[in-house]
Coordinates of C-alpha atoms in Angstrom, one line a residue:
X1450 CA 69.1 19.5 -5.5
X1451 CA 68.2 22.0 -8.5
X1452 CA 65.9 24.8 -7.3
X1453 CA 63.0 24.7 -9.1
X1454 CA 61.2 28.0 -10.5
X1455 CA 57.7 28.2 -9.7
X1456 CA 56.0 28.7 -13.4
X1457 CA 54.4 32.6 -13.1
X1458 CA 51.1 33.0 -14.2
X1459 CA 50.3 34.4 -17.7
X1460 CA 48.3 37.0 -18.2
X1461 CA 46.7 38.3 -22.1
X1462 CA 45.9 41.6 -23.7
X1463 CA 43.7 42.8 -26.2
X1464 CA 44.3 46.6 -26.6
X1465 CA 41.6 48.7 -29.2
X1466 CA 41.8 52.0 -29.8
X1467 CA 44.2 55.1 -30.1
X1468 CA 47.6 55.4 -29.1
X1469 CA 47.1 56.8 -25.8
X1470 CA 45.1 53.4 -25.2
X1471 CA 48.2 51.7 -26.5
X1472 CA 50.3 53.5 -23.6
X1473 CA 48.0 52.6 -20.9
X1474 CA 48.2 49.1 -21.8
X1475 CA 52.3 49.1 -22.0
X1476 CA 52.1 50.8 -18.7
X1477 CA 49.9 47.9 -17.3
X1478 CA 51.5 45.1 -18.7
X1479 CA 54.7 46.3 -17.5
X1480 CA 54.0 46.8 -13.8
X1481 CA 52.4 43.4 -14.1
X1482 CA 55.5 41.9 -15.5
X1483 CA 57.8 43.3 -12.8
X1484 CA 55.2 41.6 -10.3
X1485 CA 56.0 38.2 -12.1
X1486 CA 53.5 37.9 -14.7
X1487 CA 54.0 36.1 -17.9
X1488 CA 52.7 37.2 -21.1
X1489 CA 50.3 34.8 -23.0
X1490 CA 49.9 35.2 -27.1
X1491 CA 46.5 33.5 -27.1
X1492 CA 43.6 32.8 -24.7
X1493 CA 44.5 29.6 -24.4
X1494 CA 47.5 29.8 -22.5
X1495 CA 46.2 32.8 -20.3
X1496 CA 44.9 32.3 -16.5
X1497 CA 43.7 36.1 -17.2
X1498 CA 42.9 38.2 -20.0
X1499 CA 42.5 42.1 -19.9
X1500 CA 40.6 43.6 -22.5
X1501 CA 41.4 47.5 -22.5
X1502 CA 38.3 49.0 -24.3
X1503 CA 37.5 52.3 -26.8
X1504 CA 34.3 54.4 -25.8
X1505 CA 35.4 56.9 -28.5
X1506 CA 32.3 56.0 -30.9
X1507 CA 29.2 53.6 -30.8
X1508 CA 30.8 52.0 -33.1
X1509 CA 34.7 51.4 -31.3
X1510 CA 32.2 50.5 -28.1
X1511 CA 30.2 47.9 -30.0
X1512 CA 33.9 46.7 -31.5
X1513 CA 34.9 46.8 -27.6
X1514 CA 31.8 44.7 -26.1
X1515 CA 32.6 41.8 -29.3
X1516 CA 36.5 41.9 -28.0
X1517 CA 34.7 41.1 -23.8
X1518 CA 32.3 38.5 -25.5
X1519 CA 35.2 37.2 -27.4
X1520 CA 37.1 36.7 -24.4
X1521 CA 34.8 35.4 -22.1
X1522 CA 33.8 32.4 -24.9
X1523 CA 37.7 31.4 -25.5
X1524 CA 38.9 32.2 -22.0
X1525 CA 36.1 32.7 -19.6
X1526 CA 38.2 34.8 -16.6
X1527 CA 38.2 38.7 -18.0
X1528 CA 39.4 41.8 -16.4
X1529 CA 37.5 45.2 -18.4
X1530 CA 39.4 48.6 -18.6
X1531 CA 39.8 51.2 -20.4
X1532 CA 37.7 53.9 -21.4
X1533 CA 34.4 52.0 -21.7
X1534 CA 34.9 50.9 -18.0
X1535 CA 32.9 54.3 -17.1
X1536 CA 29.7 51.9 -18.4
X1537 CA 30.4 48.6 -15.9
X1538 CA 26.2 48.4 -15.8
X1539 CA 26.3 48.3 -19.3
X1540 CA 29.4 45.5 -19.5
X1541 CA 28.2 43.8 -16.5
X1542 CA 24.8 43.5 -17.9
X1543 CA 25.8 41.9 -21.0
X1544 CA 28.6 39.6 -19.4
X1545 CA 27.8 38.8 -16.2
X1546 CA 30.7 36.7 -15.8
X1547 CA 33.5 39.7 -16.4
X1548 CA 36.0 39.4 -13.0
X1549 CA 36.2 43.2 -12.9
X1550 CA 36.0 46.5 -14.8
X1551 CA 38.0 49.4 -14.3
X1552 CA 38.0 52.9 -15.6
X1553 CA 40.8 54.4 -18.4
X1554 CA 44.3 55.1 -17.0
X1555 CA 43.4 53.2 -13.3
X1556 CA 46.4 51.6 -13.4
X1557 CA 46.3 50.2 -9.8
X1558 CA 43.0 49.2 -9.6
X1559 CA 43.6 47.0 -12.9
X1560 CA 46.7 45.2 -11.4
X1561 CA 44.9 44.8 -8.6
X1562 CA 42.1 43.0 -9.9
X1563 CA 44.9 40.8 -11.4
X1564 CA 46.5 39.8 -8.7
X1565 CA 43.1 39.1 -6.9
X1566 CA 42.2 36.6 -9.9
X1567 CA 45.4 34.8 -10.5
X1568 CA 47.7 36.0 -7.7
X1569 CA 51.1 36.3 -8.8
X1570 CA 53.8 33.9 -7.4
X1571 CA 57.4 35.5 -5.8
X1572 CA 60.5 35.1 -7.5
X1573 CA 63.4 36.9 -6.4
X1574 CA 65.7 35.4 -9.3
X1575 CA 64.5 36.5 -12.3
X1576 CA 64.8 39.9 -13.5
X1577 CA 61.4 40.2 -15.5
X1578 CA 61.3 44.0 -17.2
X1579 CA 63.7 45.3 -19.5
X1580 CA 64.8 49.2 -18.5
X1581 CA 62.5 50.9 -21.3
X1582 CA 59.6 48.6 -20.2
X1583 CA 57.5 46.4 -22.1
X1584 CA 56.0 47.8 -25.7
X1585 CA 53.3 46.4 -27.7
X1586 CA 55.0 48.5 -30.8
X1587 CA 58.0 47.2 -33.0
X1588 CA 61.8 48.3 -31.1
X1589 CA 62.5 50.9 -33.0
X1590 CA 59.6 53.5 -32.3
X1591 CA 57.8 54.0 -29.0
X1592 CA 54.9 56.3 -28.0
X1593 CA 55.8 58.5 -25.5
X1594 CA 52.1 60.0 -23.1
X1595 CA 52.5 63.3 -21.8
X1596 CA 49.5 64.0 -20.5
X1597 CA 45.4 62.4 -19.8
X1598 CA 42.2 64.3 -20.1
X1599 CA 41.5 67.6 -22.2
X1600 CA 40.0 70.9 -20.9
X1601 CA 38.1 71.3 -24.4
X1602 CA 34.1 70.5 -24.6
X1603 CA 33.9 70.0 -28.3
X1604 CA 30.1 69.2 -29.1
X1605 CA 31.2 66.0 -31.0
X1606 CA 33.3 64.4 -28.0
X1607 CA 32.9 62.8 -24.9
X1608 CA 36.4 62.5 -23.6
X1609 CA 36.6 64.5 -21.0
X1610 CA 34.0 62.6 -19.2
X1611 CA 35.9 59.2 -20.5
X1612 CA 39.5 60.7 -18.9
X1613 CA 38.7 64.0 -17.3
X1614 CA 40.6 67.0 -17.1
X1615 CA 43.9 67.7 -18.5
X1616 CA 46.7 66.2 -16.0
X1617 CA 50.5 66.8 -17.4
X1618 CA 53.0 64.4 -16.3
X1619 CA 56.1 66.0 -14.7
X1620 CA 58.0 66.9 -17.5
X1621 CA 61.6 65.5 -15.9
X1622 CA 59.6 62.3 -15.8
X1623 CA 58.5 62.2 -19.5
X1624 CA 62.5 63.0 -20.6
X1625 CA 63.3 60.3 -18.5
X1626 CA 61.0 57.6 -19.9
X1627 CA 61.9 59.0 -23.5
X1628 CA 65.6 58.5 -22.5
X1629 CA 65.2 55.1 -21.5
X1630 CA 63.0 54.4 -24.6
X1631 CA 65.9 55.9 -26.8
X1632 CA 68.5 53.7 -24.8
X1633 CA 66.9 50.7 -25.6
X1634 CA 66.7 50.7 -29.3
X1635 CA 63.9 53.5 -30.3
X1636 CA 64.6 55.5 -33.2
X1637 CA 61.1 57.5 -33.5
X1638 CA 59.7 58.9 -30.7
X1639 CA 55.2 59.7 -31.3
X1640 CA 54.4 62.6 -28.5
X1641 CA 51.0 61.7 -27.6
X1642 CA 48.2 63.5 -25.8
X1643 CA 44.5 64.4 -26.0
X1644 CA 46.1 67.9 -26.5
X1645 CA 49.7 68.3 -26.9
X1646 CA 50.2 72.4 -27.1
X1647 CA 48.4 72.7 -23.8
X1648 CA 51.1 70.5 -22.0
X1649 CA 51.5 72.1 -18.5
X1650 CA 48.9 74.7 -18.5
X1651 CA 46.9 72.4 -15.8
X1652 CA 50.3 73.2 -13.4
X1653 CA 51.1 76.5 -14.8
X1654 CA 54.3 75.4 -16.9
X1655 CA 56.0 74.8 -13.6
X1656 CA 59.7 73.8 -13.9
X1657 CA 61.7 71.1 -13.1
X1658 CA 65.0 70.1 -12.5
X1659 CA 66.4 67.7 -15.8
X1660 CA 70.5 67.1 -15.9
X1661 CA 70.8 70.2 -13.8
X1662 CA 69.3 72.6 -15.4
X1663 CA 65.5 74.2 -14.8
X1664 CA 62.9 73.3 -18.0
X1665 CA 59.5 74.2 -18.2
X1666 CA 56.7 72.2 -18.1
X1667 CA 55.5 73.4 -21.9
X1668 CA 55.0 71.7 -25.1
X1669 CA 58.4 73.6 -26.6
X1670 CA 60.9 73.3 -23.7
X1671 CA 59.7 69.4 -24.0
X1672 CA 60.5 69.5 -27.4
X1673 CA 63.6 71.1 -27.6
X1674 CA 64.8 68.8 -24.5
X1675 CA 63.9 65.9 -26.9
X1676 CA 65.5 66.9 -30.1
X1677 CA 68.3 66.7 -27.3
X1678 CA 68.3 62.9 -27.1
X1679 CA 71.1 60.4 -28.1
X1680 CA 71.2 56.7 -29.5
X1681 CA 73.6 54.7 -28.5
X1682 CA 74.9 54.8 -32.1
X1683 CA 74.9 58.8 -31.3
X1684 CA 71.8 59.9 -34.0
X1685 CA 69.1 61.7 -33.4
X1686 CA 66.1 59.9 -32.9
X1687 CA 63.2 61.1 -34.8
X1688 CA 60.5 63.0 -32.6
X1689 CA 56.9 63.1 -34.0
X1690 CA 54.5 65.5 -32.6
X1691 CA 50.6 64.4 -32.4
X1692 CA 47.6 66.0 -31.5
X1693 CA 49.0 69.6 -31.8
X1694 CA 46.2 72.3 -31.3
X1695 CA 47.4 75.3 -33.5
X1696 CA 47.9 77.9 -30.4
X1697 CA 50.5 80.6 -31.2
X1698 CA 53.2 79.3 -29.1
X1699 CA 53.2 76.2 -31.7
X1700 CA 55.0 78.5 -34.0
X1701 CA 57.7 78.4 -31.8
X1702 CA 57.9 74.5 -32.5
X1703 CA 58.7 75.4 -36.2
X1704 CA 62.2 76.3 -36.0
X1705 CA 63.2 73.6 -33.8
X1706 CA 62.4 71.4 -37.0
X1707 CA 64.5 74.0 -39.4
X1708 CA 67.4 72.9 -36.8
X1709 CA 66.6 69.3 -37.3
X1710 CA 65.5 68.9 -33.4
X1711 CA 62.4 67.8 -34.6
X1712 CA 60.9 65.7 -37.0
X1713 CA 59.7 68.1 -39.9
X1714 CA 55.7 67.1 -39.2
X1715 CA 52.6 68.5 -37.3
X1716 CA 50.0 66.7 -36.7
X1717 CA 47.1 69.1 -35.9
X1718 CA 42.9 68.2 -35.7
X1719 CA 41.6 70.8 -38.0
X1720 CA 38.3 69.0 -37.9
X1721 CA 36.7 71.5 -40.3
X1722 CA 37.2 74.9 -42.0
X1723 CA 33.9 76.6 -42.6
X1724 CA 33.2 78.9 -39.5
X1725 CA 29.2 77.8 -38.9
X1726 CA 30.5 74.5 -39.0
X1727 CA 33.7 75.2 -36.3
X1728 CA 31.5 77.4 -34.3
X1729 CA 28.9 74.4 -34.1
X1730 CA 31.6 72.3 -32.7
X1731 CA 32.7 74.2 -30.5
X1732 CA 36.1 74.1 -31.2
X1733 CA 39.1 76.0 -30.0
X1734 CA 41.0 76.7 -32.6
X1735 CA 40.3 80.0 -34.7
X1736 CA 40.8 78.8 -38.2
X1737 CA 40.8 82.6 -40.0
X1738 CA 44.6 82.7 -39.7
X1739 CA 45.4 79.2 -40.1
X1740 CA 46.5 79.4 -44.2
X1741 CA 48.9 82.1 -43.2
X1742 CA 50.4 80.2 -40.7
X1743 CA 50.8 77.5 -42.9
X1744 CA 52.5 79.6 -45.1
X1745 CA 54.9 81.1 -42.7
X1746 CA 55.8 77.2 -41.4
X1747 CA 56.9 76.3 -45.0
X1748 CA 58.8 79.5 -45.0
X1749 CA 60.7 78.6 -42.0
X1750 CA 60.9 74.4 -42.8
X1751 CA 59.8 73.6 -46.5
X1752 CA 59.9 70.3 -45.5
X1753 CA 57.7 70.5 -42.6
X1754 CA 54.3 67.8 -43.5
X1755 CA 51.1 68.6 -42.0
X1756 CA 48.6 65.8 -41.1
X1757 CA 45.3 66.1 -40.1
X1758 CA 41.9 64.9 -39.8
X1759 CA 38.0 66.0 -40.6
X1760 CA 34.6 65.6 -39.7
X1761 CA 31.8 65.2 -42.5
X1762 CA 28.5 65.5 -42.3
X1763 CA 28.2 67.3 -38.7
X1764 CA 24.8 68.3 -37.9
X1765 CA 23.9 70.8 -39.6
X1766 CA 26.9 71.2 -42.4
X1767 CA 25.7 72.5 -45.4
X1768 CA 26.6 72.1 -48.7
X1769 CA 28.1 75.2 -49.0
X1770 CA 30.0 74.5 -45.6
X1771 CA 31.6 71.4 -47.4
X1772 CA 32.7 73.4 -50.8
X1773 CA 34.1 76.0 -48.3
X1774 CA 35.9 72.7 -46.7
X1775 CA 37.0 71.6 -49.9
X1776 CA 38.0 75.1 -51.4
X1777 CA 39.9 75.5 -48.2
X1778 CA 42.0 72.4 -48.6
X1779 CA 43.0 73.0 -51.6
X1780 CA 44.9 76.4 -50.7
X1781 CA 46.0 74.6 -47.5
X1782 CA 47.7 71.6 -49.7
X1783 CA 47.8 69.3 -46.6
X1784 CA 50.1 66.5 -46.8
X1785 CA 48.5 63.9 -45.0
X1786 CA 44.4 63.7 -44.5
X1787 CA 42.0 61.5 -43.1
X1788 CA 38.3 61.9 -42.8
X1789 CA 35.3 60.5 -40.7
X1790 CA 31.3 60.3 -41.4
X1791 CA 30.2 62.1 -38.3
X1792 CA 28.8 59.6 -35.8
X1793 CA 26.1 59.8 -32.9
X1794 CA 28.1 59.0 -29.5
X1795 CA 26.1 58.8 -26.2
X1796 CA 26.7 61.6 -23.8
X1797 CA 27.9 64.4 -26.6
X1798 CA 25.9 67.4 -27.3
X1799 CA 26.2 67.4 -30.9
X1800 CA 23.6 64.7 -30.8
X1801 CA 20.9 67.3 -29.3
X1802 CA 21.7 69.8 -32.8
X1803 CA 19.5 70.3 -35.4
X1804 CA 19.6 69.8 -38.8
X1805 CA 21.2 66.2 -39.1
X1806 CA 22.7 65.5 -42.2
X1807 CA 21.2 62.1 -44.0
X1808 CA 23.6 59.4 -44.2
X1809 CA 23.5 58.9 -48.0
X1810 CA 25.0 62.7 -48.1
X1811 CA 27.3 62.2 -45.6
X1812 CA 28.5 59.0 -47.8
X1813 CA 28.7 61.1 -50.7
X1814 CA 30.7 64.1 -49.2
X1815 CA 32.9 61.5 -47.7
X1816 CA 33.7 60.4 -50.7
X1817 CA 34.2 63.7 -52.5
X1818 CA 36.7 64.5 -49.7
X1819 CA 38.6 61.4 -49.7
X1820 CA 39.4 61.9 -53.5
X1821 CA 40.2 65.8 -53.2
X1822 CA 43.1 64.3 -50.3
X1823 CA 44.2 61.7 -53.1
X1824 CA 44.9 64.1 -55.8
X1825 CA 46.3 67.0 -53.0
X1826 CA 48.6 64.0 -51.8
X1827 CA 49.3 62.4 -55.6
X1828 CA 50.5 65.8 -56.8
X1829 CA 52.5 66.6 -53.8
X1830 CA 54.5 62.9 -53.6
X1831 CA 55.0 63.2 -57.5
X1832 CA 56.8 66.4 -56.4
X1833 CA 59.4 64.2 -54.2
X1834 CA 60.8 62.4 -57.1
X1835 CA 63.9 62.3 -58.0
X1836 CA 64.7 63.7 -54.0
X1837 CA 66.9 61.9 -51.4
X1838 CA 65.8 61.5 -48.6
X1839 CA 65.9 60.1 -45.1
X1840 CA 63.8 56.6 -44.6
X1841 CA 63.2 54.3 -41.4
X1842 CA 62.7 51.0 -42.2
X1843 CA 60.2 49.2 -40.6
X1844 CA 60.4 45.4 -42.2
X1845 CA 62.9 43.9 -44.5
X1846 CA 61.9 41.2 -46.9
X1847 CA 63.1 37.9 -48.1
X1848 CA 64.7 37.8 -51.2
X1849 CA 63.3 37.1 -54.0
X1850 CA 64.2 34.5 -57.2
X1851 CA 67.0 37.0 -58.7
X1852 CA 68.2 37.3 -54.8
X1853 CA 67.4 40.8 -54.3
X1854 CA 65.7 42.5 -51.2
X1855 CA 62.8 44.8 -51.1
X1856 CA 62.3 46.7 -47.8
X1857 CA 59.0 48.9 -46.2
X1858 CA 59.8 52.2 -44.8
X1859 CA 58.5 55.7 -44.2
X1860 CA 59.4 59.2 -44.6
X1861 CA 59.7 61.5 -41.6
X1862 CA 56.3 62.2 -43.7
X1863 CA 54.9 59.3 -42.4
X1864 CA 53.7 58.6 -39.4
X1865 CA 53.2 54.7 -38.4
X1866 CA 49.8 52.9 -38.7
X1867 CA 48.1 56.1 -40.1
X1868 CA 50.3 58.0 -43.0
X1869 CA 52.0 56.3 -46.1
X1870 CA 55.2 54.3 -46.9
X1871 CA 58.3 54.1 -48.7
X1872 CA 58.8 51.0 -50.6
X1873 CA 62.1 50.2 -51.2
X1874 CA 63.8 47.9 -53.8
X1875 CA 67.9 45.8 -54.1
X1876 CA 68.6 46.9 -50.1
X1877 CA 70.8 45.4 -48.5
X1878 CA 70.1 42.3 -47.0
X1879 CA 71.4 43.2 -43.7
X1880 CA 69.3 46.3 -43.2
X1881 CA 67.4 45.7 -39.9
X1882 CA 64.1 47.6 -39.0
X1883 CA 64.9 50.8 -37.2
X1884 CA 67.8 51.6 -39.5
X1885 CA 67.9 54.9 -40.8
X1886 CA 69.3 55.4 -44.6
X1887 CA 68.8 57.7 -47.7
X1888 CA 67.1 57.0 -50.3
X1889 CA 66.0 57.9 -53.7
X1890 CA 62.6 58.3 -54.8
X1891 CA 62.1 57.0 -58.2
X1892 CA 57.9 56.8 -58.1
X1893 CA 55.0 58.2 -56.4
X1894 CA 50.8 57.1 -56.3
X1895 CA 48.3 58.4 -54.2
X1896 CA 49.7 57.7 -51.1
X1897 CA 53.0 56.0 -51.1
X1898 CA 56.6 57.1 -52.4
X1899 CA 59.1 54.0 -54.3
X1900 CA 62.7 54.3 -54.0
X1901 CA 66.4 52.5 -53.7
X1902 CA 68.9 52.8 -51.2
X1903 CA 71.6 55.5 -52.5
X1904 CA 74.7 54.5 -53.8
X1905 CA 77.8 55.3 -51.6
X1906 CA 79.4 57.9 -53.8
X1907 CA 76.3 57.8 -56.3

């Protein structure tokens, strides 16, 4: 007689938020699938669904409570976590009904309530979790978490009462999960934090045994370890740095990227240039030096791209703080820039400041903001034509009525989900996503760069 398998039960996700959210739920659903746990697409099919909230904003916690209400109407048996889960009164109040809520990276204590609402059924003969783990991003790139929390108190943010302190991971457990990652088909590794350059100050850099040899646990010994890594095709994977406070020891990042260890991009949270406006956030960066810096990066990599993002409207910005802003982006000639209406969240102090800045001039300096970016960003992509360069591809097309192929790619300019593409044109039709080719750029807008694969020999 056949043995039967016993059908496991199926669990759904619905992840909001940032990347480091993103991580948190990769890590859950992947303990959950070594326990025997099937993956549902839909509520329909799901016996449980886990909603992992944001509690960034009012407005990502509003977004967060629609997601539970959503939930409970289609499915009915909901697990909360995340980083709204520090406000269960507030969830429980509203949806009575939720099966549990948990608090951001409580791993356990989120499987647990899973197996306590649809226990999981043994099954020695199937081998459910592939070596890098489950991902909820496409094959070829994976975000790799180095650290929770953040030491910093800026006026505007309530993370470290959403995910405390700052807690490093041990760094010979990072380059592990990064070589796994690489192993099984990423090409683009994100480094992700609340604040990547202070990576190990919380255990005093300690070090750690990785093939052998001692390495630090600090943001440039992780790099360098990285830039290290191997496909199984033998390239270099791309490794993207996030959330980079500009300490000085991020200098030392630059010529790793000269050596082509690292992917030629920064992304640092400038937040604002005009002191009264820095001082008011109480941010930690000191931003006198930062244009001479920049200038000293492109020395060392011209190719290097700096992203970042800004705060409008913070109480008290004046409209002399905002020219200074603007004034000061155009000598910094950013490459990639997003910008955000300041927003009221419970808990931070910024809401007790004076001088609140009406919304219809915070609208209006948004939009000033937004175009100075466009034509910084127009003028500096209009620069790249006629260039080869390197392009991942993310998603081939089918072809069209003459036959030929367009593709969607990026730079190592472009970072996924937030920076621009490279739009391809006649590739070949057995490109894949997560290939790696040069390319000529024959156009430029605002934000994205047009190109064709180049020529063998051409």
């Amino acid at each position: 007689m056949a043995l039967k398998i016993p059908e496991a039960p199926k669990v759904g996700m619905v992840s909001l938020g940032c990347p480091k959210a993103l991580v948190d739920s990769e890590r859950i659903l992947t303990k959950l699938r070594s326990d025997g746990y099937a993956l549902s697409p839909d509520y329909a099919g799901a016996d449980v669904v886990l909603v992992n909230t944001c509690g960034f904003l009012d407005s990502a916690k509003e977004e967060s409570l629609e997601a539970i209400g959503e939930a409970i109407a289609e499915n009915g048996r909901v697990i909360v976590t995340g980083c709204m889960g520090n406000e269960a009164e507030l969830i429980r109040a509203r949806f009575p009904d939720v099966l549990a809520v948990t608090g951001a990276h409580q791993y356990e204590a989120v499987v647990s309530a899973v197996h306590e609402a649809a226990p999981p059924v043994p099954n020695a003969f199937v081998d459910l979790v592939p070596e890098g783990g489950l991902k909820l991003t496409p094959r070829h790139y994976s975000y790799l978490k180095i650290s929770e929390g953040c030491n910093h108190s800026c006026a505007f943010c309530i993370i470290p009462d959403l995910r405390g302190k700052l807690a490093s991971r041990r760094i010979d457990a990072v380059l592990r999960e990064a070589e796994k990652l690489v192993s099984a088909g990423t090409k683009e590794l994100l480094v992700i934090s609340q604040d990547t350059s202070a990576y190990g100050v919380d255990v005093r850099h300690e070090e750690r045994l990785w093939k052998g040899e001692s390495i630090r646990t600090h943001m440039t010994d992780l790099a360098r370890a990285l830039g290290g890594l191997r496909t199984a095709e033998g390239q270099a994977p791309w490794v993207r740095l996030h959330y980079v406070y500009p300490y000085p020891h991020v200098d030392a990042v630059i010529p790793l990227m000269a050596e082509g260890l690292l992917t030629p991009y920064l992304d640092i949270p400038f937040q604002h240039a005009a002191p009264n406006v820095l001082r008011a956030m109480k941010r930690p960066a000191n931003e006198a030096k930062v244009l001479e810096r920049l200038q000293k990066w492109r020395s060392i990599c011209p190719d290097i791209a700096i992203r970042s993002s800004f705060v409008v409207g913070f109480p008290g910005e004046t409209e002399a703080d905002f020219q200074y802003l603007l004034d000061w982006l155009d000598e910094a000639q950013l490459d990639r820039v997003g910008a955000f209406r300041f927003e009221p969240v419970e808990g931070a102090q910024a809401n007790a400041l004076p001088d609140p800045v009406p919304e219809d001039v915070k609208e209006e300096r948004y939009q000033r903001i937004m175009r100075k970016c466009a034509e910084i960003s127009a003028a500096k992509l209009a620069a790249k034509i006629g260039r080869t360069m390197p392009v991942i591809i993310d998603e081939v097309g089918e072809p069209d009525e003459d036959g030929s192929v367009g593709a969607t790619g990026r730079s190592q300019a472009d970072a996924p989900e937030i920076d621009g593409h490279v739009f391809l044109r006649d590739v070949d039709p057995a490109l894949a996503a997560g290939d790696i080719i040069e390319v000529v750029i024959e156009d430029a807008d605002e934000h994205d760069l047009f190109g064709a694969p180049l020529v063998s020999g051409g």
